[in-house]
Coordinates of C-alpha atoms and ligand atoms in Angstrom, one line a residue:
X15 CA 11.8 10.2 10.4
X16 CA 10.8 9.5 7.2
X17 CA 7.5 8.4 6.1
X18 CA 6.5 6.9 2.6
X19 CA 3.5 5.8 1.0
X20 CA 3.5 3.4 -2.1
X21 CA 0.4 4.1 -3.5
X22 CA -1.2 2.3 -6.9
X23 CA -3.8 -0.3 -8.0
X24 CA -3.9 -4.0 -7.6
X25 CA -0.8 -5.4 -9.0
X26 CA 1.3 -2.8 -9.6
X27 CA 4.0 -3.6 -7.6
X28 CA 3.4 -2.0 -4.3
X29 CA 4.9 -5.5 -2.3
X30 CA 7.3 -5.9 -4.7
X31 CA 8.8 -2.3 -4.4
X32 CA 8.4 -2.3 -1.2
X33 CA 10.7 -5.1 0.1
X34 CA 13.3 -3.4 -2.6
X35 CA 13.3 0.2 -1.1
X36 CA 13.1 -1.6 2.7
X37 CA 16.7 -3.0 2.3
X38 CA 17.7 0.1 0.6
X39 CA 16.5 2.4 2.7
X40 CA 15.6 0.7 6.0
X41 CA 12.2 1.9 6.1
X42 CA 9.8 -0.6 8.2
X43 CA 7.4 -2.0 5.7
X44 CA 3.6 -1.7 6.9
X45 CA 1.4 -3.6 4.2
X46 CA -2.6 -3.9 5.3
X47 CA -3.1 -6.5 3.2
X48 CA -0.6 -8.7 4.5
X49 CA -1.4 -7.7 8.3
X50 CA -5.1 -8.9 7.1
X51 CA -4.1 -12.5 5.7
X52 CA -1.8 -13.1 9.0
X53 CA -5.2 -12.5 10.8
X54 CA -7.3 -14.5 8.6
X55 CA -5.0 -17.4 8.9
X56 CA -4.7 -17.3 12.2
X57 CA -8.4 -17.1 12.7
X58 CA -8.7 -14.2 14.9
X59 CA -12.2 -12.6 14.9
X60 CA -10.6 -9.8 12.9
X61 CA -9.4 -12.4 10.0
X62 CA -13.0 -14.1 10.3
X63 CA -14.5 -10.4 9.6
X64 CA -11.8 -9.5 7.4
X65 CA -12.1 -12.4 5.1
X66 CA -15.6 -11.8 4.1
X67 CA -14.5 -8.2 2.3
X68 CA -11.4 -9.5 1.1
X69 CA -12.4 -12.7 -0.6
X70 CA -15.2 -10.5 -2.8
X71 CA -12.6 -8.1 -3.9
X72 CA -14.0 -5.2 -1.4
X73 CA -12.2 -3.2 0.9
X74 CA -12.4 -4.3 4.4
X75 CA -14.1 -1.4 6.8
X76 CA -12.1 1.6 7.5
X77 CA -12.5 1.1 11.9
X78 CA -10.5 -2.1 11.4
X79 CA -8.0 -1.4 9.1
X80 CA -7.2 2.1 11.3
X81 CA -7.0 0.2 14.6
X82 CA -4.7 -2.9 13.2
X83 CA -2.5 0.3 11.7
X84 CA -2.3 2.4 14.9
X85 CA -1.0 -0.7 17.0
X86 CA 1.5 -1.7 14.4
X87 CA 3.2 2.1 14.7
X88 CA 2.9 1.8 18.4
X89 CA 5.2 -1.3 18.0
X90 CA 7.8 -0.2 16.6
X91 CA 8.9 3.4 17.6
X92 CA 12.9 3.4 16.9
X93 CA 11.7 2.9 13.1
X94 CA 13.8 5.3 10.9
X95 CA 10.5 5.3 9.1
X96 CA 7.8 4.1 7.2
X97 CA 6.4 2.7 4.2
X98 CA 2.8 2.1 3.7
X99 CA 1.3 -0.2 1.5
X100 CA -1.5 -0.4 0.4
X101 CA -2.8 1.9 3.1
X102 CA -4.6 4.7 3.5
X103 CA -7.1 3.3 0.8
X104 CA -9.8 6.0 1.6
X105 CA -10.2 9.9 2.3
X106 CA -11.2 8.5 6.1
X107 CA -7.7 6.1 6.4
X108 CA -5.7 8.9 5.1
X109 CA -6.8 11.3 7.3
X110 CA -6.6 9.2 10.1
X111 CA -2.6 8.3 9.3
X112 CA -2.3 11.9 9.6
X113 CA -3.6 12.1 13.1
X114 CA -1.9 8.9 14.2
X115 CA 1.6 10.4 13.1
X116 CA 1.2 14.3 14.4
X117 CA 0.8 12.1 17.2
X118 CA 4.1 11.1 16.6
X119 CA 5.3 14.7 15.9
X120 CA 6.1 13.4 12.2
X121 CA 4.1 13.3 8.6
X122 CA 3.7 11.8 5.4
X123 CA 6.9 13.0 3.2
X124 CA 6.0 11.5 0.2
X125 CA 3.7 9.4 -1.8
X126 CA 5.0 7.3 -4.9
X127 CA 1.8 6.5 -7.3
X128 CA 2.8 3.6 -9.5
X129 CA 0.9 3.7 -13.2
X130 CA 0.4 0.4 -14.8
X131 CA -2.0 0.1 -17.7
X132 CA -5.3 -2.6 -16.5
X133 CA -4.0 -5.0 -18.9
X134 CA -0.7 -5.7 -17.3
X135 CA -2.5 -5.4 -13.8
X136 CA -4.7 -8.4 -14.7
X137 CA -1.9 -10.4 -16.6
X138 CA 0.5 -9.8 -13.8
X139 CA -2.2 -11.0 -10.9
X140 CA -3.8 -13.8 -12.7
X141 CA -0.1 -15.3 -13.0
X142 CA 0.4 -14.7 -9.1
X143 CA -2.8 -16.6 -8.9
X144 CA -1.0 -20.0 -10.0
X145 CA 1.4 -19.6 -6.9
X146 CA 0.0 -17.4 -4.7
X147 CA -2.3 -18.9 -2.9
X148 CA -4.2 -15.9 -2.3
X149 CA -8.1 -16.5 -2.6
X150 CA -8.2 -13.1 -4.5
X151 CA -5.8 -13.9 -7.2
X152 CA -8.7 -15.2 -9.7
X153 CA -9.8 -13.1 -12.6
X154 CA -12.9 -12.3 -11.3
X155 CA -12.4 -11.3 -7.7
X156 CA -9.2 -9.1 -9.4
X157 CA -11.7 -6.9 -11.9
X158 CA -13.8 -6.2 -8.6
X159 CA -10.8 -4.8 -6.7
X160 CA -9.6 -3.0 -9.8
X161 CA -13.3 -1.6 -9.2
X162 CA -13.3 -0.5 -6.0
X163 CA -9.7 0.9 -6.0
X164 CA -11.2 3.4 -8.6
X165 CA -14.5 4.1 -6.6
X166 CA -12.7 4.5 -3.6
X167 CA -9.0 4.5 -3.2
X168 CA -8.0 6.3 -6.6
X169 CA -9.8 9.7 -4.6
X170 CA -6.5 9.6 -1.7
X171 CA -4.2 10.4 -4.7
X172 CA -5.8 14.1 -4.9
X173 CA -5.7 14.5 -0.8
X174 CA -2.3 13.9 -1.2
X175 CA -1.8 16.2 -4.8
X176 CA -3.2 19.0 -2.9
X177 CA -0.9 18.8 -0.3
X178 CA 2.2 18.8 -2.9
X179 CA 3.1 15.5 -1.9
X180 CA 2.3 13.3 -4.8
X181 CA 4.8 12.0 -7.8
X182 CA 3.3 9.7 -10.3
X183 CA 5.5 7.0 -11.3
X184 CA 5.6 5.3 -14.6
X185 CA 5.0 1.5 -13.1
X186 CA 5.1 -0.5 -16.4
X187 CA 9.0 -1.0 -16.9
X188 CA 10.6 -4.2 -15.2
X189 CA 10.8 -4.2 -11.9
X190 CA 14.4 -3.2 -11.7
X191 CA 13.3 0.0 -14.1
X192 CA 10.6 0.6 -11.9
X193 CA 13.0 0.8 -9.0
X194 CA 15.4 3.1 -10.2
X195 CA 12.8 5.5 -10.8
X196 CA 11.5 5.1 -7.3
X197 CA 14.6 5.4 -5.3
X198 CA 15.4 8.7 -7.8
X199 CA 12.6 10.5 -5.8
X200 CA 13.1 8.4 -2.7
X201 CA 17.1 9.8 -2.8
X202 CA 15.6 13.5 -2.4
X203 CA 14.4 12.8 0.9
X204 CA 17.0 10.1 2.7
X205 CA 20.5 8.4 1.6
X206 CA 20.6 4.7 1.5
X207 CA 21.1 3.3 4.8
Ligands
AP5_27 P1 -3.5 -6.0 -0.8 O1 -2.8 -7.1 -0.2 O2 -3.1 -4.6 -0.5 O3 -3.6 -6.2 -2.3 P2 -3.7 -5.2 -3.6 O4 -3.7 -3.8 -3.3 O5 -4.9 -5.7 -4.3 O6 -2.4 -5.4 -4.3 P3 -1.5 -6.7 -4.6 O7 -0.8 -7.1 -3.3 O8 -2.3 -7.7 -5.3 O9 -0.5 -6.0 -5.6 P4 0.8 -5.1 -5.4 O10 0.6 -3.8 -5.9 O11 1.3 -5.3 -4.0 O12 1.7 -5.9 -6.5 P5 2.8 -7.0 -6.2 O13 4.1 -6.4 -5.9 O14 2.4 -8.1 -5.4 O15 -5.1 -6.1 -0.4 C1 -5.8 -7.3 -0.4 C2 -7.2 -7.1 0.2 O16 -7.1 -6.8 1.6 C3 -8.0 -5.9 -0.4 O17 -8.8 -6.3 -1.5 C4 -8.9 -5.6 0.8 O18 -10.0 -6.5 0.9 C5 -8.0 -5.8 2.0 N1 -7.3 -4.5 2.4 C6 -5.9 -4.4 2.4 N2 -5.6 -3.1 2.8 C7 -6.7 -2.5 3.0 C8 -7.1 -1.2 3.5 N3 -6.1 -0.3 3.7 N4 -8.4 -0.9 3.6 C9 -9.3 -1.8 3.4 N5 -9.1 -3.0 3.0 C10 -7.8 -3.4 2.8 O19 3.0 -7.6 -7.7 C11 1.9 -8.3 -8.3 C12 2.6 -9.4 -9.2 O20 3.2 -8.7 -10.3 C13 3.6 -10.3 -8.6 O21 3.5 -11.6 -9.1 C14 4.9 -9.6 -9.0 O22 6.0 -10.5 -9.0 C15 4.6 -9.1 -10.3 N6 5.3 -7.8 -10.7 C16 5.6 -6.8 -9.9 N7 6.2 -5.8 -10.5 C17 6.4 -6.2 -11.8 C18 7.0 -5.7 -13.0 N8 7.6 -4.5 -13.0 N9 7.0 -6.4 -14.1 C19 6.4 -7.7 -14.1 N10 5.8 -8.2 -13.1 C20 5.8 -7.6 -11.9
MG28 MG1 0.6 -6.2 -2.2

């Protein structure tokens, strides 16, 4: 198995990268936030709770976000691997992935950090906004989670630093720029599928 984590900021491309180095590589794609908005639109009582956090910009609490994780890597063990993103967002989430997957008698291999400078974060989300439909794509609700990714998700990057597992990729390019240099560390790990 090999597990990935596309780490970075709102906006950087974390979705977008992610559906790219899924076909390439056959990785199944574990996104929080889009687990999150299937529950809030089906209603459940998680989406009701969830949707509070989530339309201020905040992060939703860790017990719910680790739960809706752990059943999703129950579901699918012949997976030749994963991708997480944006997930772990906290010391606690991170921590926890790496109990859920000793579990699993595997581990995080790598974690891709994508750079993008706040300028092209905003332009890039606003102009999602106009399509999206998300009810976080506005300017204001996008400065908050800027915010609180540097409060408290920016912090995971050093867990993972210290364990020698973190490259820092420049995120900034296109998105087909941005992939090469992705699947150039990605290619050290596992071949195309
Ligand atoms: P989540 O859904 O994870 O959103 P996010 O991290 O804020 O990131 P985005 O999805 O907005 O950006 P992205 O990096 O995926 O960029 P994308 O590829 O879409 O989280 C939403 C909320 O859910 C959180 O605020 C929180 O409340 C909750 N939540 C989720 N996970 C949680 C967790 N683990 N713990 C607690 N709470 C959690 O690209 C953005 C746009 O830019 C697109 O339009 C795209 O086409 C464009 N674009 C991409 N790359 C490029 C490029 N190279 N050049 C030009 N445009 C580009
Ligand atoms: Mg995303």
């Amino acid at each position: 198995m090999f597990n990935l984590i596309l780490f970075g900021p709102p906006g950087s491309g974390k979705g977008t990268q992610s559906a790219n180095i899924t076909d390439t590589y056959q990785l199944q794609h574990v996104s929080t936030g889009d687990l999150l908005r299937d529950e809030v639109s089906r209603k459940t009582p998680l989406g009701v709770e969830a949707k509070k956090y989530m339309d201020q910009g905040l992060l939703v609490p860790d017990e719910v976000v680790i739960g809706m994780i752990s059943s999703k890597i129950d579901d699918t063990p012949e997976a030749r691997g994963f991708i997480f993103d944006g997930f772990p967002r906290t010391k606690a989430q991170a921590e926890a992935l790496d109990k859920l997957l000793e579990f699993k008698n595997t581990e995080i291999h790598l974690v891709l950090a994508l750079e993008v400078p706040e300028v092209e974060l905003i332009k890039r989300l606003v102009g999602r906004g106009a399509t999206s439909g998300r009810s976080d794509d506005n300017e204001e609700v996008i400065v908050k989670r800027i915010k609180e990714y540097h409060a408290k998700t920016e912090p995971v990057a050093g867990y993972y630093f210290a364990q020698g597992k973190l490259e820092r990729i420049k995120g900034d390019g296109t998105i087909d720029e941005t992939f090469k240099l992705l699947s150039k560390e990605v290619d050290k790990y596992l071949l195309p599928a």
